Coordinates of C-alpha atoms in Angstrom, one line a residue:
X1 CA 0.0 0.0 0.0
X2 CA 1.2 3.2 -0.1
X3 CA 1.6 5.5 2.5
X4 CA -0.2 8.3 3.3
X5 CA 1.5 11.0 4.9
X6 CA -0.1 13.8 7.1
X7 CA 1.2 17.0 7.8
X8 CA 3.8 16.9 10.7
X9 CA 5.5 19.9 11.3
X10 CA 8.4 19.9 13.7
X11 CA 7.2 20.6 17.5
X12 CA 7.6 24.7 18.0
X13 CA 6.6 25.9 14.6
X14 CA 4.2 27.4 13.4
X15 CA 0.5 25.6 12.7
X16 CA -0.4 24.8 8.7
X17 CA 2.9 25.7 6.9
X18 CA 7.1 24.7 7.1
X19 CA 9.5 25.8 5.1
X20 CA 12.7 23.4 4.7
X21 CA 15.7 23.0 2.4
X22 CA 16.0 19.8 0.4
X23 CA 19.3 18.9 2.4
X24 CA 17.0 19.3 5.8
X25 CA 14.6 16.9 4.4
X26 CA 17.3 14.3 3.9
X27 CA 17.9 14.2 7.7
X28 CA 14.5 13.6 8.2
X29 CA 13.9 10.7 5.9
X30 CA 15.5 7.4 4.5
X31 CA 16.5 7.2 1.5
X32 CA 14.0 4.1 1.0
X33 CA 11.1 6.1 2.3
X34 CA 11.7 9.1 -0.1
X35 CA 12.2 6.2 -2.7
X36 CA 8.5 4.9 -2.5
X37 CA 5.3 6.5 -3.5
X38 CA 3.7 8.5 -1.0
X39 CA 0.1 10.6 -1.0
X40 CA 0.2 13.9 1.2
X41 CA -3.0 15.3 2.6
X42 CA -1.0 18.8 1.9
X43 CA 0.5 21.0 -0.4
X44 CA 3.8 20.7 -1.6
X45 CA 6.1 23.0 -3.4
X46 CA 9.3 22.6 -4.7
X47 CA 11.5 24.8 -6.6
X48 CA 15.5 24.7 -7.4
X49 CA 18.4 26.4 -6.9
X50 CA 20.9 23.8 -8.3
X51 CA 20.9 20.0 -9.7
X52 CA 18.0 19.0 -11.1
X53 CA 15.5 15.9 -9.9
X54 CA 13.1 13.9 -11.5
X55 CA 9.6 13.2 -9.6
X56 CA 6.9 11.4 -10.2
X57 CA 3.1 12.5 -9.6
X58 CA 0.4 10.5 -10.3
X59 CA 2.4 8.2 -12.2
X60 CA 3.8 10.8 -15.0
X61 CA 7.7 11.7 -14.4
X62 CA 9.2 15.3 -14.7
X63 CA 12.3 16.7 -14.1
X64 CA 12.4 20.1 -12.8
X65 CA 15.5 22.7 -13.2
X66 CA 16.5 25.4 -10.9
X67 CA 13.7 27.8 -11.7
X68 CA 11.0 25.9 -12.6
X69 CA 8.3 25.2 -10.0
X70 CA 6.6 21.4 -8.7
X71 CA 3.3 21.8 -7.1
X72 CA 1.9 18.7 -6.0
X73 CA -1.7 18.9 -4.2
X74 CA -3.1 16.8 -2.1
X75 CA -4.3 13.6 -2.8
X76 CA -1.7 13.2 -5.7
X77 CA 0.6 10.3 -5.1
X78 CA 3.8 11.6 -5.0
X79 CA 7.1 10.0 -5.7
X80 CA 10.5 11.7 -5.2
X81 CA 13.8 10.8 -7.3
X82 CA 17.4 10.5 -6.3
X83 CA 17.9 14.0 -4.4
X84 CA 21.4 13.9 -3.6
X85 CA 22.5 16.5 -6.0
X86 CA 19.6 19.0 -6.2
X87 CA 19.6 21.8 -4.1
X88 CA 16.4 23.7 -3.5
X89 CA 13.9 24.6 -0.3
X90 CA 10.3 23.0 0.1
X91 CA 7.1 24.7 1.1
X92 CA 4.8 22.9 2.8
X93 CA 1.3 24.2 3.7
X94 CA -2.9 22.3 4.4
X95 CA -5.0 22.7 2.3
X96 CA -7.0 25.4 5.1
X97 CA -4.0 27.3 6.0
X98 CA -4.4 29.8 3.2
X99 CA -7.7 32.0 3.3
X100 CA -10.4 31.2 1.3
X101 CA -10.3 34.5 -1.1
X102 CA -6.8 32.9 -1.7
X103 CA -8.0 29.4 -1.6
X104 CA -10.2 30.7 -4.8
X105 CA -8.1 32.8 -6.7
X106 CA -5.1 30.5 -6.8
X107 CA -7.6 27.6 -7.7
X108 CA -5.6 25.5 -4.9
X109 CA -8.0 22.8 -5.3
X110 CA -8.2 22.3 -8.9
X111 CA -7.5 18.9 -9.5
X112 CA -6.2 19.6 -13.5
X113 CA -3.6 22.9 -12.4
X114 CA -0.5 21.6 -13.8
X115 CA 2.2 20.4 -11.8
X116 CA 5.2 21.6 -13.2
X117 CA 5.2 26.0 -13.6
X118 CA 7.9 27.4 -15.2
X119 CA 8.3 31.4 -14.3
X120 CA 7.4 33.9 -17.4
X121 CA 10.0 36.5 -18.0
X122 CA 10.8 38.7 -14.8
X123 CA 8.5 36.4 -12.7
X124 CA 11.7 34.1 -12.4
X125 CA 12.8 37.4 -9.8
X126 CA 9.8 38.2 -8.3
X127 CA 8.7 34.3 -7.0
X128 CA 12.5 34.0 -6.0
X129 CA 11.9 37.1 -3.9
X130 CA 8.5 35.9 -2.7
X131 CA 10.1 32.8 -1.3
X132 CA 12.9 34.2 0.2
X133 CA 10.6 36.3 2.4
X134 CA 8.4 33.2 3.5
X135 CA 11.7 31.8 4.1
X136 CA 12.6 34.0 6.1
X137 CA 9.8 34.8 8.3
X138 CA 8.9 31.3 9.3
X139 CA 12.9 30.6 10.2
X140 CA 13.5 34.2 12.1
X141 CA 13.1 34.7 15.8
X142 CA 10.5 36.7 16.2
X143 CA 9.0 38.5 19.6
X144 CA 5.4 38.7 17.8
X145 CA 2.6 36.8 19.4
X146 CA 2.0 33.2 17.7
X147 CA -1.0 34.6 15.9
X148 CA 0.8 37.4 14.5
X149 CA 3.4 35.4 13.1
X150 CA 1.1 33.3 11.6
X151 CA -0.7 35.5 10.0
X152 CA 2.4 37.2 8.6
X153 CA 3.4 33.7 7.1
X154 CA -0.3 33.0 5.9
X155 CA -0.2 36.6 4.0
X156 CA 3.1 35.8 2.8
X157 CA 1.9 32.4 1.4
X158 CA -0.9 34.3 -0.6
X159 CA 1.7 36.2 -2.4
X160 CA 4.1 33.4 -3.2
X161 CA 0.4 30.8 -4.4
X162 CA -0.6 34.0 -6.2
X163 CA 2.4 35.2 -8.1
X164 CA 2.8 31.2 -9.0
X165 CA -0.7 30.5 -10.0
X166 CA -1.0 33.6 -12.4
X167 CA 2.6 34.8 -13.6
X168 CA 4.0 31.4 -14.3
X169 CA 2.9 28.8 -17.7
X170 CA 2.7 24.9 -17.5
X171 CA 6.1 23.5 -18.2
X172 CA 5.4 22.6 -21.6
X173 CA 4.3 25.9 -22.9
X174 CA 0.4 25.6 -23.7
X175 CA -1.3 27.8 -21.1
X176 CA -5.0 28.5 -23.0
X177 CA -7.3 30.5 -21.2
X178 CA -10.3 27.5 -20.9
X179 CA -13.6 28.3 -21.8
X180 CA -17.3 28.2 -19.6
X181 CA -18.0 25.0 -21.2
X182 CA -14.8 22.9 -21.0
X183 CA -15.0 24.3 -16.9
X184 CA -18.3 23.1 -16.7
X185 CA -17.7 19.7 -18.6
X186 CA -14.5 19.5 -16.6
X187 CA -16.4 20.1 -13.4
X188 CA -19.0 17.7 -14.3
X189 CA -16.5 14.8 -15.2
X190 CA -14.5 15.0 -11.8
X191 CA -17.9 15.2 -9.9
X192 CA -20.0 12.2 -11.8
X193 CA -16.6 10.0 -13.4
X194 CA -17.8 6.9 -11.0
X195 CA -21.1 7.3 -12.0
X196 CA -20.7 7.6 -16.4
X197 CA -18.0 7.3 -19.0
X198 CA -20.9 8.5 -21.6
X199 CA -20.0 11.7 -23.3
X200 CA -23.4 11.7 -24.4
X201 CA -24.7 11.7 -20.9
X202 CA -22.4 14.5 -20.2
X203 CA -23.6 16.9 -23.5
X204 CA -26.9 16.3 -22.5
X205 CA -26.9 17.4 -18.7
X206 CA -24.9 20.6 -19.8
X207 CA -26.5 21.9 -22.6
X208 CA -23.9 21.4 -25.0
X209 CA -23.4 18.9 -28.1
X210 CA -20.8 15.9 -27.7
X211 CA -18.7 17.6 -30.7
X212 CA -19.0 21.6 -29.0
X213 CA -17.2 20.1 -25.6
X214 CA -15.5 18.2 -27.6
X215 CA -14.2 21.3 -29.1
X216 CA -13.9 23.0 -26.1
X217 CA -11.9 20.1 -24.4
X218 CA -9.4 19.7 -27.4
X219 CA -8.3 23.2 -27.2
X220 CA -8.4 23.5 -23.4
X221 CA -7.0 20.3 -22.6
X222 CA -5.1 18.8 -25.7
X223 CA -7.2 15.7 -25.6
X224 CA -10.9 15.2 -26.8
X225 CA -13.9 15.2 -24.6
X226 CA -13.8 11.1 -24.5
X227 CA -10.4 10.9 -23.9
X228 CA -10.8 13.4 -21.3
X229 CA -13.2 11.3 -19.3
X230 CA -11.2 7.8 -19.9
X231 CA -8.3 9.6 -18.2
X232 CA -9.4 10.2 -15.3
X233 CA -11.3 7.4 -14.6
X234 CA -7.8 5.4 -15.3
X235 CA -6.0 8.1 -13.1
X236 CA -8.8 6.8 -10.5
X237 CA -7.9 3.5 -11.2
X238 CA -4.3 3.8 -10.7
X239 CA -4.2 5.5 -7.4
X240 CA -7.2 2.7 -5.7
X241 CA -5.4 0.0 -7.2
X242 CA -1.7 1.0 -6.2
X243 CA -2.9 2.8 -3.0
X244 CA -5.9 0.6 -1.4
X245 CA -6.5 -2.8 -0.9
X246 CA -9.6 -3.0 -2.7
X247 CA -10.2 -6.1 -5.1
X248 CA -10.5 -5.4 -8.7
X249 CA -14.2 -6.1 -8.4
X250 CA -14.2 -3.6 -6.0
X251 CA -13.0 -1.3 -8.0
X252 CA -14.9 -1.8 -10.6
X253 CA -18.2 -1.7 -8.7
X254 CA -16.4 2.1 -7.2
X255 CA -16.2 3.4 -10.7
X256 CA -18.8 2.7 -12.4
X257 CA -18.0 -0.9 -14.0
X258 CA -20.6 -4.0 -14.1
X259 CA -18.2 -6.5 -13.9
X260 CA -14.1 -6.7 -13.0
X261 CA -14.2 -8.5 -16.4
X262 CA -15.0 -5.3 -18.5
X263 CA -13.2 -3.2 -16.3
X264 CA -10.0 -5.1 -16.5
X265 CA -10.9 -4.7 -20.6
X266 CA -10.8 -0.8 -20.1
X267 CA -8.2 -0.9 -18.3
X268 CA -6.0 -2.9 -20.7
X269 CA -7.0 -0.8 -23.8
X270 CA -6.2 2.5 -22.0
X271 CA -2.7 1.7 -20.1
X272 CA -1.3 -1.7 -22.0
X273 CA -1.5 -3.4 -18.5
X274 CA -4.1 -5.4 -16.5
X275 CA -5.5 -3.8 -13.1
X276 CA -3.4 -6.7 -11.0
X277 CA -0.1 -6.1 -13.1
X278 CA -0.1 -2.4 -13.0
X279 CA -0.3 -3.1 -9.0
X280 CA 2.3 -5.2 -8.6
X281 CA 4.7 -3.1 -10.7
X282 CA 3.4 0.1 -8.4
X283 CA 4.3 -1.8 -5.1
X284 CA 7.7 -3.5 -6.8
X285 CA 8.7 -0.1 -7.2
X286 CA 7.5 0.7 -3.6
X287 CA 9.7 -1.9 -2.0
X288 CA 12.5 -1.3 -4.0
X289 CA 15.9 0.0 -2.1
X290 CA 17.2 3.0 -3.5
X291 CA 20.3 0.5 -4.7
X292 CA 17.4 -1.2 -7.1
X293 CA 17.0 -4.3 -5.1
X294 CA 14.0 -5.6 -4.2
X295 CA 13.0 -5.7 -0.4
X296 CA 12.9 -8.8 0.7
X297 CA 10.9 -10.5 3.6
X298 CA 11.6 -11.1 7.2
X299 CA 12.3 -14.7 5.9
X300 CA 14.8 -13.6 3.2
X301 CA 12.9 -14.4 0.7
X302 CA 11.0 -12.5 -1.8
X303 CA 8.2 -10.6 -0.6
X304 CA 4.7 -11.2 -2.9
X305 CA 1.8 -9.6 -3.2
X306 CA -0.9 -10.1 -1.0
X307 CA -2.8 -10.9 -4.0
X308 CA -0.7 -13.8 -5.3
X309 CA -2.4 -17.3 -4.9
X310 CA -0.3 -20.6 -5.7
X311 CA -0.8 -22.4 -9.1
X312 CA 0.6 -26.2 -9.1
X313 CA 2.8 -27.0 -12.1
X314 CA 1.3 -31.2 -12.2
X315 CA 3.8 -32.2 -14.4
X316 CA 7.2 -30.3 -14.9
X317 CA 9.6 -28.2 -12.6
X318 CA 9.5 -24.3 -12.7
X319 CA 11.7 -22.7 -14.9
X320 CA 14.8 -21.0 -13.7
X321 CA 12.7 -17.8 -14.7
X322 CA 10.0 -18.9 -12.5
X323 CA 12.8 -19.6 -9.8
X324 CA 13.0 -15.5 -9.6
X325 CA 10.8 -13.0 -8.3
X326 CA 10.0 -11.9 -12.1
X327 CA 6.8 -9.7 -12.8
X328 CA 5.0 -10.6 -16.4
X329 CA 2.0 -10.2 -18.2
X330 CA 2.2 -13.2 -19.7
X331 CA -1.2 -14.7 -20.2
X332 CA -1.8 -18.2 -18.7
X333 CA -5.0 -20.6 -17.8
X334 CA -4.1 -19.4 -14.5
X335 CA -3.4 -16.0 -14.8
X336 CA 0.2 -13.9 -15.4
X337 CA 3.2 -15.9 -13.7
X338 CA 4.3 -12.8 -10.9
X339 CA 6.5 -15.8 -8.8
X340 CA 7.9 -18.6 -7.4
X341 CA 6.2 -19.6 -4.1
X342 CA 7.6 -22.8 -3.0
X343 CA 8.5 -26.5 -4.9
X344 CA 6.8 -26.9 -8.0
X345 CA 4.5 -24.2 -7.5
X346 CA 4.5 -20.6 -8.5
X347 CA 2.1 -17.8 -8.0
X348 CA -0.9 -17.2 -10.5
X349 CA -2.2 -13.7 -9.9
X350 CA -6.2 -13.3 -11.5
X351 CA -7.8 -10.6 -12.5
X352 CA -11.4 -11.3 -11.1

């Protein structure tokens, strides 16, 4: 499963925001815990001076260079890179620290905000400038009373969300200013995705054609309306099946789905990997060591899935492959081969 982790400031600062440097945050965690996915139920903010780092959010990688900005929200699973050789400060805040006028203008809880901002032309200055004063005020020693100083930090917060929400563009240069009816259609999909995966169904209860959100959603989003829809259902998918322990019928009863069967279908089409494998390769790289070994067991032995059940082999030995801890999608009577349990036996992981 992965972990979810809360907001823990350290004991003496200030309530709903921290500031740290990355080399801080090495002292605080392992190597192996950083390595992981994680999901916050906070803000973070990254930004570099030096180095650069690769991250992971919600299963898409980006690499971010001194200067550009990572906002991950919460909710988002999160997983760092190697961060040995990056040098850069973190800001850390709840989602209720900032007021709501804030809140609303910096869209904090837009779940479709990108998450890598790069700085437009002297903005690069004036966010540097912003966080060096948030920096700075939640490190000093100050004689203020504790709500003073916390409403200092939460004003200078506002300014540094602000500045980034409105003078920076997504890192990859398309920042279109979205129309009523691709916010309304977005709106709609992330309220009612569980419940239909009809674009029809969604024209219909906004007034709109399928081809004019369509429209709407290709030049908003880069993707068509349908598209739109089937990625965040998957998205869904992804985080319950690498997060929870749900079963895939489960799941598919969560979202929407009248059986695991044509679920795992959808699934397959959309990501090239059935629900059970893309779980297993989301915990492998969970309890994998920084090194790239996988964690073993208490016994020594590698650790399997929860999921796993034994499948007999009546009449032959396994394989040296099968010998291994080896991950596969190859398709069997019994399932895809995952791994060796014990003897002649290895594990047959099913999709229902």
């Amino acid at each position: 499963m992965i972990p979810e982790l809360a907001f823990t400031p350290p004991v003496g600062t200030p309530a709903g925001v921290e500031v740290l440097a990355l080399a801080e945050l090495r002292t605080r965690i392992t190597p192996r815990q950083l390595a992981g996915p994680n999901r916050h139920d906070f803000h973070v903010l990254l930004t570099l001076t030096d180095g650069s780092l690769r991250q992971t959010v919600d299963f898409t990688a980006y690499t971010l260079r001194p200067g550009s900005w990572l906002w991950v929200r919460p909710g988002q699973v999160h997983q760092w890179g190697d961060i040995t050789g990056a040098i850069g400060t973190l800001f850390l805040f709840e989602q209720d620290f900032p007021d709501p006028a804030t809140a609303a203008v910096a869209c904090l809880d837009d779940p479709y905000a990108p998450v890598v901002r790069t700085p437009l032309g002297d903005a690069v200055d004036v966010l540097h400038t912003a966080a060096r004063h948030l920096d700075r005020e939640f490190h000093a020693a100050t004689r203020m009373p504790v709500d003073v100083h916390v409403a200092v930090l939460r004003h200078l917060l506002a300014v540094l969300v602000l500045r980034l929400a409105h003078l920076t563009s997504p890192a990859d240069g398309s920042a279109p200013e979205p129309g009523s009816a691709y916010l309304r259609f977005r709106d709609a999909v992330e309220r009612d995705f569980a419940r239909t995966r009809r674009l029809d169904d969604y024209a219909r209860a906004l007034g709109y054609s399928a081809r004019t959100l369509s429209r709407a959603t290709l030049a908003a989003a880069g993707v068509g309306a349908k598209e739109f829809i089937d990625r965040r259902v998957v998205l869904e998918a992804k985080r319950l099946l690498a997060h929870g322990e749900l079963s895939a019928s489960r799941i598919a009863a969560q979202l929407g789905f009248s059986s695991a069967t044509n679920f795992s279908k959808y699934f397959h089409q959309r990501t090239g990997q059935t629900p059970i494998a893309f779980r297993h390769s989301a915990r492998r790289d969970h309890d994998r060591d920084v090194d790239g070994n996988l964690a073993l067991s208490s016994t020594g032995g590698p650790r399997l899935s929860p999921f796993c059940r034994p499948v007999v082999l009546a009449d032959r030995e396994p394989t040296p492959e099968q010998r291994r801890l080896v991950w596969s999608q190859a398709d069997t009577t019994e399932g895809s081969v995952c791994g060796l349990l014990t003897g002649n036996a290895y594990c047959g992981c099913h999709d229902r």
